[in-house]
Amino acid sequence: MGTFTNIMKQQQPLALPSIRAMSSASTPKKKATATDSPTLDMLYGDNVPISAKKDIMGDVYCKVADRYDAVSDMISMSMNKRWKQRFIEQMRPMPGDKMLDVAGGTCEVARRYLQYQDTVNHDTTSSVHVVDFNDSMLQVGRRRMAQSSWMDNERVTFAQGNAEDLADVPDNSVDIYCISAGMHNLPHPERALREAYRVVKPGGRFACLEYGHTDTPVIGQICRWYWDTGIPFLGQVLANDRASYERLARSVRTFPHQKRFAQAIRHAGFHLPGAGYELYQWGMMVAYIGSKPRAA
C-alpha cells in the first residue's frame, strides 16, 4: 500500500515520458505500428507488472459485475447517467450506424445508443455489437437486454473479446467505435487505439468516455481525496468490497492526463477537433470524440 499512497499524494498529472515525446502535429499519413508508436505502458505507476494488469482487473470486474452500474451511479451521485447520455448525444449517431461498444458489458451505453436511434432518428436498422473481456459483465448485459425488441431483432449482439486485439472484427467495418470507462483498465491502451483505427470505416467516428484529471486547484484536491479515500470507503459500505474499488480507483487516478491521451489518440490516426476533448464536471469525466479521415 505504500506505493499506492505515494501515487495518490501527487498533485499533478503523472509524467509519462513517452507521451511527452509524442508529436502534437496533425494526423499522421499512415497508421502507427507496434514498433513506432509511443507506449502508455507506464500509465499505472504502481508496483504491479503491466503483464498482470489484465488478470487483476478481470478478477476485480468478476467481483463487482452484478452491482457495477448501481454502485457507479451511487459513487458519481447519479452523474454517471448524465455523462453517458451527453456522450451519446455528442456522438451524433446516424440512421443505420453500426456501433462497436468495447468494454461495454453491462450495456448501459448500448441501451442509450439504441434508444437514441429509436426516439431521435426513428431508425430501426442501426445496431450495436458489445465486446467485453469479462464474461461476468457480459452476462449482466445479456440479462438486461434479454426481453428487449433489440435482442429479438438482433440489433444488439455480444462477444467476449480483448480491446487490444479485436481479431474477430474486420478492418473498416464499423461506423462508430465506442469505449466508455474502459481505457483505464487496459494494460496497453495504445494497442486498443490502433485496433480502433483499424476497425473504423474511413469517415467513421471514434468515441471514448474516460475518467480525467481535474486541474482546478480546490476542486482537484477534493476529487483526489474522493478517489483516494471516498470511493474505497463507499465500495466497502455499498458492496462490501473495499479492495476491488481501491484497485479501480488506482487505475483511474494513474491514467494519463487528458491532454496527453488526446495526443495518443491523434497519433493513432484519428482527427480530434479543437483541444481534442470535452470536460464533464471540471474534468471528472472526459469525452474524446473524433473521426477517421475519409482518405485513410
PDB file of C-alpha atoms in Angstrom:
ATOM      1  CA  MET A   1       0.000   0.000   0.000  1.00  0.00           C
ATOM      2  CA  GLY A   2       2.990   2.354   0.368  1.00  0.00           C
ATOM      3  CA  THR A   3       3.362   2.832  -3.354  1.00  0.00           C
ATOM      4  CA  PHE A   4      -0.375   3.391  -3.729  1.00  0.00           C
ATOM      5  CA  THR A   5      -0.335   6.098  -1.061  1.00  0.00           C
ATOM      6  CA  ASN A   6       2.595   7.863  -2.681  1.00  0.00           C
ATOM      7  CA  ILE A   7       0.842   7.876  -6.059  1.00  0.00           C
ATOM      8  CA  MET A   8      -2.318   9.302  -4.604  1.00  0.00           C
ATOM      9  CA  LYS A   9      -0.439  12.190  -2.978  1.00  0.00           C
ATOM     10  CA  GLN A  10       0.724  13.526  -6.326  1.00  0.00           C
ATOM     11  CA  GLN A  11      -0.900  16.881  -7.076  1.00  0.00           C
ATOM     12  CA  GLN A  12      -0.117  16.956 -10.803  1.00  0.00           C
ATOM     13  CA  PRO A  13      -0.954  14.513 -13.603  1.00  0.00           C
ATOM     14  CA  LEU A  14       1.534  11.681 -13.982  1.00  0.00           C
ATOM     15  CA  ALA A  15       4.633  12.412 -16.007  1.00  0.00           C
ATOM     16  CA  LEU A  16       4.801   9.996 -18.904  1.00  0.00           C
ATOM     17  CA  PRO A  17       7.976  10.495 -20.936  1.00  0.00           C
ATOM     18  CA  SER A  18       6.584   8.540 -23.864  1.00  0.00           C
ATOM     19  CA  ILE A  19       3.522  10.787 -24.065  1.00  0.00           C
ATOM     20  CA  ARG A  20       5.603  13.913 -23.643  1.00  0.00           C
ATOM     21  CA  ALA A  21       7.744  12.841 -26.559  1.00  0.00           C
ATOM     22  CA  MET A  22       4.760  12.477 -28.807  1.00  0.00           C
ATOM     23  CA  SER A  23       4.439  14.936 -31.630  1.00  0.00           C
ATOM     24  CA  SER A  24       1.455  17.245 -31.434  1.00  0.00           C
ATOM     25  CA  ALA A  25       1.422  17.503 -35.208  1.00  0.00           C
ATOM     26  CA  SER A  26      -1.665  16.867 -37.261  1.00  0.00           C
ATOM     27  CA  THR A  27      -2.961  13.403 -38.091  1.00  0.00           C
ATOM     28  CA  PRO A  28      -0.172  11.199 -39.494  1.00  0.00           C
ATOM     29  CA  LYS A  29      -0.403   9.939 -43.049  1.00  0.00           C
ATOM     30  CA  LYS A  30      -0.053   6.307 -42.029  1.00  0.00           C
ATOM     31  CA  LYS A  31      -1.364   4.240 -39.181  1.00  0.00           C
ATOM     32  CA  ALA A  32       1.061   3.772 -36.314  1.00  0.00           C
ATOM     33  CA  THR A  33       2.651   0.365 -35.930  1.00  0.00           C
ATOM     34  CA  ALA A  34       3.730  -1.587 -32.888  1.00  0.00           C
ATOM     35  CA  THR A  35       7.335  -0.540 -33.465  1.00  0.00           C
ATOM     36  CA  ASP A  36       6.897   3.194 -33.974  1.00  0.00           C
ATOM     37  CA  SER A  37       4.027   4.020 -31.613  1.00  0.00           C
ATOM     38  CA  PRO A  38       4.793   5.625 -28.241  1.00  0.00           C
ATOM     39  CA  THR A  39       3.754   3.449 -25.352  1.00  0.00           C
ATOM     40  CA  LEU A  40       1.417   4.145 -22.468  1.00  0.00           C
ATOM     41  CA  ASP A  41       2.663   1.054 -20.614  1.00  0.00           C
ATOM     42  CA  MET A  42       3.753   3.041 -17.576  1.00  0.00           C
ATOM     43  CA  LEU A  43       0.427   4.769 -17.067  1.00  0.00           C
ATOM     44  CA  TYR A  44      -0.420   2.892 -13.878  1.00  0.00           C
ATOM     45  CA  GLY A  45       2.691   3.910 -11.963  1.00  0.00           C
ATOM     46  CA  ASP A  46       2.295   1.291  -9.236  1.00  0.00           C
ATOM     47  CA  ASN A  47       4.311  -1.809  -8.443  1.00  0.00           C
ATOM     48  CA  VAL A  48       2.112  -4.278 -10.317  1.00  0.00           C
ATOM     49  CA  PRO A  49       3.710  -5.576 -13.531  1.00  0.00           C
ATOM     50  CA  ILE A  50       1.934  -4.490 -16.716  1.00  0.00           C
ATOM     51  CA  SER A  51       1.696  -8.165 -17.716  1.00  0.00           C
ATOM     52  CA  ALA A  52      -0.510  -8.829 -14.677  1.00  0.00           C
ATOM     53  CA  LYS A  53      -2.970  -5.973 -15.223  1.00  0.00           C
ATOM     54  CA  LYS A  54      -5.428  -7.898 -17.374  1.00  0.00           C
ATOM     55  CA  ASP A  55      -5.815 -10.750 -14.890  1.00  0.00           C
ATOM     56  CA  ILE A  56      -6.005  -8.400 -11.911  1.00  0.00           C
ATOM     57  CA  MET A  57      -8.679  -6.176 -13.436  1.00  0.00           C
ATOM     58  CA  GLY A  58     -10.529  -9.222 -14.724  1.00  0.00           C
ATOM     59  CA  ASP A  59     -10.778 -10.504 -11.176  1.00  0.00           C
ATOM     60  CA  VAL A  60     -11.975  -7.100  -9.976  1.00  0.00           C
ATOM     61  CA  TYR A  61     -14.804  -6.983 -12.523  1.00  0.00           C
ATOM     62  CA  CYS A  62     -15.878 -10.552 -11.786  1.00  0.00           C
ATOM     63  CA  LYS A  63     -16.441  -9.425  -8.212  1.00  0.00           C
ATOM     64  CA  VAL A  64     -18.312  -6.203  -8.982  1.00  0.00           C
ATOM     65  CA  ALA A  65     -20.200  -7.101 -12.186  1.00  0.00           C
ATOM     66  CA  ASP A  66     -23.710  -7.551 -10.734  1.00  0.00           C
ATOM     67  CA  ARG A  67     -23.641  -4.246  -8.883  1.00  0.00           C
ATOM     68  CA  TYR A  68     -21.192  -2.294 -11.026  1.00  0.00           C
ATOM     69  CA  ASP A  69     -23.639   0.229 -12.557  1.00  0.00           C
ATOM     70  CA  ALA A  70     -25.609   0.687  -9.339  1.00  0.00           C
ATOM     71  CA  VAL A  71     -22.516   1.405  -7.274  1.00  0.00           C
ATOM     72  CA  SER A  72     -21.070   3.598 -10.045  1.00  0.00           C
ATOM     73  CA  ASP A  73     -24.265   5.666 -10.023  1.00  0.00           C
ATOM     74  CA  MET A  74     -24.092   5.980  -6.255  1.00  0.00           C
ATOM     75  CA  ILE A  75     -20.409   6.922  -6.305  1.00  0.00           C
ATOM     76  CA  SER A  76     -20.946   9.557  -9.014  1.00  0.00           C
ATOM     77  CA  MET A  77     -24.093  10.862  -7.310  1.00  0.00           C
ATOM     78  CA  SER A  78     -26.043   9.868 -10.439  1.00  0.00           C
ATOM     79  CA  MET A  79     -23.823  11.989 -12.678  1.00  0.00           C
ATOM     80  CA  ASN A  80     -22.762   8.771 -14.409  1.00  0.00           C
ATOM     81  CA  LYS A  81     -26.123   8.562 -16.188  1.00  0.00           C
ATOM     82  CA  ARG A  82     -25.968  12.190 -17.307  1.00  0.00           C
ATOM     83  CA  TRP A  83     -22.408  11.800 -18.554  1.00  0.00           C
ATOM     84  CA  LYS A  84     -23.289   8.792 -20.680  1.00  0.00           C
ATOM     85  CA  GLN A  85     -26.411  10.408 -22.104  1.00  0.00           C
ATOM     86  CA  ARG A  86     -24.433  13.516 -23.042  1.00  0.00           C
ATOM     87  CA  PHE A  87     -21.767  11.262 -24.559  1.00  0.00           C
ATOM     88  CA  ILE A  88     -24.327   9.558 -26.808  1.00  0.00           C
ATOM     89  CA  GLU A  89     -25.736  12.901 -27.923  1.00  0.00           C
ATOM     90  CA  GLN A  90     -22.245  14.157 -28.803  1.00  0.00           C
ATOM     91  CA  MET A  91     -21.624  11.073 -30.945  1.00  0.00           C
ATOM     92  CA  ARG A  92     -24.493  12.196 -33.191  1.00  0.00           C
ATOM     93  CA  PRO A  93     -25.374   8.681 -34.350  1.00  0.00           C
ATOM     94  CA  MET A  94     -26.796   8.463 -37.853  1.00  0.00           C
ATOM     95  CA  PRO A  95     -29.578   6.119 -39.011  1.00  0.00           C
ATOM     96  CA  GLY A  96     -28.210   2.712 -39.864  1.00  0.00           C
ATOM     97  CA  ASP A  97     -24.945   3.169 -37.969  1.00  0.00           C
ATOM     98  CA  LYS A  98     -23.171   0.060 -36.753  1.00  0.00           C
ATOM     99  CA  MET A  99     -21.540   0.729 -33.397  1.00  0.00           C
ATOM    100  CA  LEU A 100     -18.867  -1.366 -31.737  1.00  0.00           C
ATOM    101  CA  ASP A 101     -19.182  -0.930 -27.968  1.00  0.00           C
ATOM    102  CA  VAL A 102     -15.886  -2.066 -26.436  1.00  0.00           C
ATOM    103  CA  ALA A 103     -15.714  -2.800 -22.697  1.00  0.00           C
ATOM    104  CA  GLY A 104     -19.477  -2.322 -22.785  1.00  0.00           C
ATOM    105  CA  GLY A 105     -20.540  -5.479 -20.968  1.00  0.00           C
ATOM    106  CA  THR A 106     -23.375  -4.106 -18.836  1.00  0.00           C
ATOM    107  CA  CYS A 107     -24.950  -2.423 -21.896  1.00  0.00           C
ATOM    108  CA  GLU A 108     -25.503   0.936 -20.234  1.00  0.00           C
ATOM    109  CA  VAL A 109     -24.099   2.750 -23.285  1.00  0.00           C
ATOM    110  CA  ALA A 110     -25.517   0.280 -25.829  1.00  0.00           C
ATOM    111  CA  ARG A 111     -29.008   0.735 -24.401  1.00  0.00           C
ATOM    112  CA  ARG A 112     -28.778   4.526 -24.561  1.00  0.00           C
ATOM    113  CA  TYR A 113     -27.416   4.362 -28.104  1.00  0.00           C
ATOM    114  CA  LEU A 114     -30.322   2.236 -29.338  1.00  0.00           C
ATOM    115  CA  GLN A 115     -32.852   4.388 -27.500  1.00  0.00           C
ATOM    116  CA  TYR A 116     -31.381   7.447 -29.212  1.00  0.00           C
ATOM    117  CA  GLN A 117     -31.641   5.782 -32.606  1.00  0.00           C
ATOM    118  CA  ASP A 118     -35.242   4.750 -31.929  1.00  0.00           C
ATOM    119  CA  THR A 119     -36.514   8.028 -30.490  1.00  0.00           C
ATOM    120  CA  VAL A 120     -34.393  10.712 -32.171  1.00  0.00           C
ATOM    121  CA  ASN A 121     -33.580   9.179 -35.551  1.00  0.00           C
ATOM    122  CA  HIS A 122     -36.702   6.969 -35.712  1.00  0.00           C
ATOM    123  CA  ASP A 123     -34.381   4.291 -37.016  1.00  0.00           C
ATOM    124  CA  THR A 124     -34.724   0.541 -36.609  1.00  0.00           C
ATOM    125  CA  THR A 125     -31.790  -0.540 -38.758  1.00  0.00           C
ATOM    126  CA  SER A 126     -28.896   0.608 -36.563  1.00  0.00           C
ATOM    127  CA  SER A 127     -27.120  -1.956 -34.396  1.00  0.00           C
ATOM    128  CA  VAL A 128     -24.514  -2.352 -31.680  1.00  0.00           C
ATOM    129  CA  HIS A 129     -22.010  -5.142 -31.106  1.00  0.00           C
ATOM    130  CA  VAL A 130     -20.924  -5.322 -27.464  1.00  0.00           C
ATOM    131  CA  VAL A 131     -17.453  -6.668 -26.721  1.00  0.00           C
ATOM    132  CA  ASP A 132     -16.026  -7.162 -23.232  1.00  0.00           C
ATOM    133  CA  PHE A 133     -13.095  -9.228 -21.976  1.00  0.00           C
ATOM    134  CA  ASN A 134     -15.036 -10.151 -18.838  1.00  0.00           C
ATOM    135  CA  ASP A 135     -17.778 -12.741 -19.213  1.00  0.00           C
ATOM    136  CA  SER A 136     -19.397 -11.762 -15.903  1.00  0.00           C
ATOM    137  CA  MET A 137     -20.008  -8.256 -17.228  1.00  0.00           C
ATOM    138  CA  LEU A 138     -21.379  -9.647 -20.498  1.00  0.00           C
ATOM    139  CA  GLN A 139     -23.811 -11.851 -18.595  1.00  0.00           C
ATOM    140  CA  VAL A 140     -25.183  -8.754 -16.864  1.00  0.00           C
ATOM    141  CA  GLY A 141     -25.675  -7.081 -20.245  1.00  0.00           C
ATOM    142  CA  ARG A 142     -27.383 -10.108 -21.769  1.00  0.00           C
ATOM    143  CA  ARG A 143     -29.810 -10.311 -18.851  1.00  0.00           C
ATOM    144  CA  ARG A 144     -30.673  -6.627 -19.190  1.00  0.00           C
ATOM    145  CA  MET A 145     -31.333  -6.911 -22.893  1.00  0.00           C
ATOM    146  CA  ALA A 146     -32.974 -10.352 -22.847  1.00  0.00           C
ATOM    147  CA  GLN A 147     -36.567  -9.126 -23.074  1.00  0.00           C
ATOM    148  CA  SER A 148     -35.938  -6.217 -25.428  1.00  0.00           C
ATOM    149  CA  SER A 149     -37.015  -5.972 -29.042  1.00  0.00           C
ATOM    150  CA  TRP A 150     -33.402  -5.143 -29.838  1.00  0.00           C
ATOM    151  CA  MET A 151     -32.393  -8.695 -28.954  1.00  0.00           C
ATOM    152  CA  ASP A 152     -35.320 -10.146 -30.885  1.00  0.00           C
ATOM    153  CA  ASN A 153     -34.329  -8.157 -33.960  1.00  0.00           C
ATOM    154  CA  GLU A 154     -30.609  -8.863 -33.491  1.00  0.00           C
ATOM    155  CA  ARG A 155     -29.815  -5.175 -33.209  1.00  0.00           C
ATOM    156  CA  VAL A 156     -27.610  -5.946 -30.210  1.00  0.00           C
ATOM    157  CA  THR A 157     -25.082  -8.788 -30.204  1.00  0.00           C
ATOM    158  CA  PHE A 158     -22.389  -9.872 -27.782  1.00  0.00           C
ATOM    159  CA  ALA A 159     -18.904 -11.329 -27.866  1.00  0.00           C
ATOM    160  CA  GLN A 160     -16.135 -11.852 -25.358  1.00  0.00           C
ATOM    161  CA  GLY A 161     -13.014 -10.179 -26.667  1.00  0.00           C
ATOM    162  CA  ASN A 162      -9.917  -8.140 -25.971  1.00  0.00           C
ATOM    163  CA  ALA A 163      -9.876  -4.409 -26.765  1.00  0.00           C
ATOM    164  CA  GLU A 164      -6.188  -4.695 -27.603  1.00  0.00           C
ATOM    165  CA  ASP A 165      -6.789  -7.430 -30.187  1.00  0.00           C
ATOM    166  CA  LEU A 166     -10.199  -7.315 -31.866  1.00  0.00           C
ATOM    167  CA  ALA A 167      -9.366 -10.307 -34.055  1.00  0.00           C
ATOM    168  CA  ASP A 168     -12.995 -11.069 -34.921  1.00  0.00           C
ATOM    169  CA  VAL A 169     -13.800  -7.530 -36.100  1.00  0.00           C
ATOM    170  CA  PRO A 170     -12.904  -6.886 -39.776  1.00  0.00           C
ATOM    171  CA  ASP A 171     -10.977  -3.854 -40.985  1.00  0.00           C
ATOM    172  CA  ASN A 172     -13.036  -0.746 -41.820  1.00  0.00           C
ATOM    173  CA  SER A 173     -16.274  -2.375 -40.694  1.00  0.00           C
ATOM    174  CA  VAL A 174     -17.909  -0.142 -38.043  1.00  0.00           C
ATOM    175  CA  ASP A 175     -19.353   3.363 -38.202  1.00  0.00           C
ATOM    176  CA  ILE A 176     -18.689   4.135 -34.528  1.00  0.00           C
ATOM    177  CA  TYR A 177     -16.090   2.740 -32.158  1.00  0.00           C
ATOM    178  CA  CYS A 178     -17.162   3.424 -28.578  1.00  0.00           C
ATOM    179  CA  ILE A 179     -15.410   2.728 -25.287  1.00  0.00           C
ATOM    180  CA  SER A 180     -16.741   4.105 -22.011  1.00  0.00           C
ATOM    181  CA  ALA A 181     -14.680   3.993 -18.803  1.00  0.00           C
ATOM    182  CA  GLY A 182     -12.660   1.149 -20.246  1.00  0.00           C
ATOM    183  CA  MET A 183      -9.311   2.551 -21.380  1.00  0.00           C
ATOM    184  CA  HIS A 184      -8.005   2.995 -17.841  1.00  0.00           C
ATOM    185  CA  ASN A 185      -8.280  -0.764 -17.257  1.00  0.00           C
ATOM    186  CA  LEU A 186      -6.153  -1.792 -20.230  1.00  0.00           C
ATOM    187  CA  PRO A 187      -2.516  -2.837 -19.889  1.00  0.00           C
ATOM    188  CA  HIS A 188      -1.655  -1.233 -23.253  1.00  0.00           C
ATOM    189  CA  PRO A 189      -4.159   1.485 -24.272  1.00  0.00           C
ATOM    190  CA  GLU A 190      -2.097   2.386 -27.338  1.00  0.00           C
ATOM    191  CA  ARG A 191      -2.797  -1.086 -28.743  1.00  0.00           C
ATOM    192  CA  ALA A 192      -6.531  -0.520 -28.261  1.00  0.00           C
ATOM    193  CA  LEU A 193      -6.241   2.788 -30.120  1.00  0.00           C
ATOM    194  CA  ARG A 194      -4.538   1.072 -33.052  1.00  0.00           C
ATOM    195  CA  GLU A 195      -7.277  -1.556 -33.121  1.00  0.00           C
ATOM    196  CA  ALA A 196      -9.924   1.172 -33.005  1.00  0.00           C
ATOM    197  CA  TYR A 197      -8.343   2.856 -36.015  1.00  0.00           C
ATOM    198  CA  ARG A 198      -8.204  -0.446 -37.888  1.00  0.00           C
ATOM    199  CA  VAL A 199     -11.873  -1.372 -37.454  1.00  0.00           C
ATOM    200  CA  VAL A 200     -13.476   2.047 -38.008  1.00  0.00           C
ATOM    201  CA  LYS A 201     -14.572   2.865 -41.542  1.00  0.00           C
ATOM    202  CA  PRO A 202     -12.959   5.869 -43.242  1.00  0.00           C
ATOM    203  CA  GLY A 203     -15.121   8.793 -42.171  1.00  0.00           C
ATOM    204  CA  GLY A 204     -16.341   6.853 -39.133  1.00  0.00           C
ATOM    205  CA  ARG A 205     -16.245   8.071 -35.549  1.00  0.00           C
ATOM    206  CA  PHE A 206     -14.112   7.321 -32.517  1.00  0.00           C
ATOM    207  CA  ALA A 207     -15.836   7.970 -29.180  1.00  0.00           C
ATOM    208  CA  CYS A 208     -14.141   7.477 -25.827  1.00  0.00           C
ATOM    209  CA  LEU A 209     -15.538   8.458 -22.439  1.00  0.00           C
ATOM    210  CA  GLU A 210     -12.924   8.215 -19.710  1.00  0.00           C
ATOM    211  CA  TYR A 211     -12.154   9.497 -16.241  1.00  0.00           C
ATOM    212  CA  GLY A 212      -9.957  12.589 -16.307  1.00  0.00           C
ATOM    213  CA  HIS A 213      -7.883  14.946 -14.210  1.00  0.00           C
ATOM    214  CA  THR A 214      -9.434  17.993 -12.584  1.00  0.00           C
ATOM    215  CA  ASP A 215      -6.953  20.858 -12.846  1.00  0.00           C
ATOM    216  CA  THR A 216      -8.950  23.431 -10.866  1.00  0.00           C
ATOM    217  CA  PRO A 217      -6.950  23.546  -7.583  1.00  0.00           C
ATOM    218  CA  VAL A 218      -9.638  23.278  -4.909  1.00  0.00           C
ATOM    219  CA  ILE A 219     -11.958  21.006  -6.883  1.00  0.00           C
ATOM    220  CA  GLY A 220      -8.972  18.918  -7.924  1.00  0.00           C
ATOM    221  CA  GLN A 221      -7.952  18.366  -4.316  1.00  0.00           C
ATOM    222  CA  ILE A 222     -11.490  17.324  -3.420  1.00  0.00           C
ATOM    223  CA  CYS A 223     -11.602  14.906  -6.357  1.00  0.00           C
ATOM    224  CA  ARG A 224      -8.258  13.369  -5.428  1.00  0.00           C
ATOM    225  CA  TRP A 225      -9.425  12.884  -1.849  1.00  0.00           C
ATOM    226  CA  TYR A 226     -12.638  11.318  -3.129  1.00  0.00           C
ATOM    227  CA  TRP A 227     -10.788   8.803  -5.317  1.00  0.00           C
ATOM    228  CA  ASP A 228      -8.169   8.083  -2.666  1.00  0.00           C
ATOM    229  CA  THR A 229     -10.459   7.714   0.335  1.00  0.00           C
ATOM    230  CA  GLY A 230     -14.121   8.156  -0.502  1.00  0.00           C
ATOM    231  CA  ILE A 231     -14.548   5.606  -3.264  1.00  0.00           C
ATOM    232  CA  PRO A 232     -12.812   2.709  -1.452  1.00  0.00           C
ATOM    233  CA  PHE A 233     -14.948   3.542   1.596  1.00  0.00           C
ATOM    234  CA  LEU A 234     -18.163   3.536  -0.460  1.00  0.00           C
ATOM    235  CA  GLY A 235     -17.081   0.285  -2.107  1.00  0.00           C
ATOM    236  CA  GLN A 236     -16.830  -1.222   1.340  1.00  0.00           C
ATOM    237  CA  VAL A 237     -20.168   0.167   2.524  1.00  0.00           C
ATOM    238  CA  LEU A 238     -22.195  -0.433  -0.640  1.00  0.00           C
ATOM    239  CA  ALA A 239     -20.605  -3.597  -1.982  1.00  0.00           C
ATOM    240  CA  ASN A 240     -18.624  -4.987   0.956  1.00  0.00           C
ATOM    241  CA  ASP A 241     -15.545  -4.913  -1.261  1.00  0.00           C
ATOM    242  CA  ARG A 242     -13.038  -2.198  -0.440  1.00  0.00           C
ATOM    243  CA  ALA A 243     -10.126  -3.883  -2.223  1.00  0.00           C
ATOM    244  CA  SER A 244     -11.798  -4.034  -5.649  1.00  0.00           C
ATOM    245  CA  TYR A 245     -12.858  -0.404  -5.589  1.00  0.00           C
ATOM    246  CA  GLU A 246      -9.435   0.611  -4.313  1.00  0.00           C
ATOM    247  CA  ARG A 247      -7.957  -1.078  -7.392  1.00  0.00           C
ATOM    248  CA  LEU A 248     -10.489   0.638  -9.663  1.00  0.00           C
ATOM    249  CA  ALA A 249      -9.682   3.988  -8.081  1.00  0.00           C
ATOM    250  CA  ARG A 250      -5.972   3.395  -8.555  1.00  0.00           C
ATOM    251  CA  SER A 251      -6.349   2.553 -12.252  1.00  0.00           C
ATOM    252  CA  VAL A 252      -8.370   5.742 -12.756  1.00  0.00           C
ATOM    253  CA  ARG A 253      -6.048   8.041 -10.808  1.00  0.00           C
ATOM    254  CA  THR A 254      -2.948   6.885 -12.668  1.00  0.00           C
ATOM    255  CA  PHE A 255      -4.383   7.216 -16.169  1.00  0.00           C
ATOM    256  CA  PRO A 256      -2.722   9.921 -18.326  1.00  0.00           C
ATOM    257  CA  HIS A 257      -3.930  13.500 -18.294  1.00  0.00           C
ATOM    258  CA  GLN A 258      -6.499  14.270 -20.986  1.00  0.00           C
ATOM    259  CA  LYS A 259      -4.036  16.433 -22.933  1.00  0.00           C
ATOM    260  CA  ARG A 260      -1.616  13.535 -23.265  1.00  0.00           C
ATOM    261  CA  PHE A 261      -4.276  10.972 -24.021  1.00  0.00           C
ATOM    262  CA  ALA A 262      -5.665  13.213 -26.774  1.00  0.00           C
ATOM    263  CA  GLN A 263      -2.159  13.214 -28.272  1.00  0.00           C
ATOM    264  CA  ALA A 264      -2.137   9.409 -28.183  1.00  0.00           C
ATOM    265  CA  ILE A 265      -5.498   9.284 -29.996  1.00  0.00           C
ATOM    266  CA  ARG A 266      -4.201  11.623 -32.682  1.00  0.00           C
ATOM    267  CA  HIS A 267      -1.019   9.596 -33.008  1.00  0.00           C
ATOM    268  CA  ALA A 268      -3.155   6.518 -33.720  1.00  0.00           C
ATOM    269  CA  GLY A 269      -4.513   8.351 -36.763  1.00  0.00           C
ATOM    270  CA  PHE A 270      -7.799   9.916 -35.627  1.00  0.00           C
ATOM    271  CA  HIS A 271      -8.739  13.554 -36.114  1.00  0.00           C
ATOM    272  CA  LEU A 272      -9.859  15.281 -32.910  1.00  0.00           C
ATOM    273  CA  PRO A 273     -11.250  18.810 -33.305  1.00  0.00           C
ATOM    274  CA  GLY A 274     -10.091  21.696 -31.133  1.00  0.00           C
ATOM    275  CA  ALA A 275      -8.404  20.706 -27.899  1.00  0.00           C
ATOM    276  CA  GLY A 276      -9.382  17.126 -28.617  1.00  0.00           C
ATOM    277  CA  TYR A 277     -11.722  16.570 -25.705  1.00  0.00           C
ATOM    278  CA  GLU A 278     -14.570  17.991 -23.645  1.00  0.00           C
ATOM    279  CA  LEU A 279     -14.544  18.095 -19.866  1.00  0.00           C
ATOM    280  CA  TYR A 280     -17.557  16.943 -17.893  1.00  0.00           C
ATOM    281  CA  GLN A 281     -17.771  18.327 -14.362  1.00  0.00           C
ATOM    282  CA  TRP A 282     -14.399  20.106 -14.429  1.00  0.00           C
ATOM    283  CA  GLY A 283     -12.656  17.005 -15.802  1.00  0.00           C
ATOM    284  CA  MET A 284     -14.050  14.296 -13.558  1.00  0.00           C
ATOM    285  CA  MET A 285     -15.016  12.644 -16.839  1.00  0.00           C
ATOM    286  CA  VAL A 286     -13.681  13.461 -20.304  1.00  0.00           C
ATOM    287  CA  ALA A 287     -15.220  12.829 -23.720  1.00  0.00           C
ATOM    288  CA  TYR A 288     -12.954  12.344 -26.738  1.00  0.00           C
ATOM    289  CA  ILE A 289     -14.928  12.279 -29.993  1.00  0.00           C
ATOM    290  CA  GLY A 290     -13.120  12.265 -33.308  1.00  0.00           C
ATOM    291  CA  SER A 291     -13.120  10.734 -36.739  1.00  0.00           C
ATOM    292  CA  LYS A 292     -11.042   8.589 -39.050  1.00  0.00           C
ATOM    293  CA  PRO A 293     -10.011  10.540 -42.163  1.00  0.00           C
ATOM    294  CA  ARG A 294     -12.021   9.617 -45.236  1.00  0.00           C
ATOM    295  CA  ALA A 295      -8.831   9.247 -47.204  1.00  0.00           C
ATOM    296  CA  ALA A 296      -7.395   6.688 -44.769  1.00  0.00           C
TER     297      ALA A 296
END
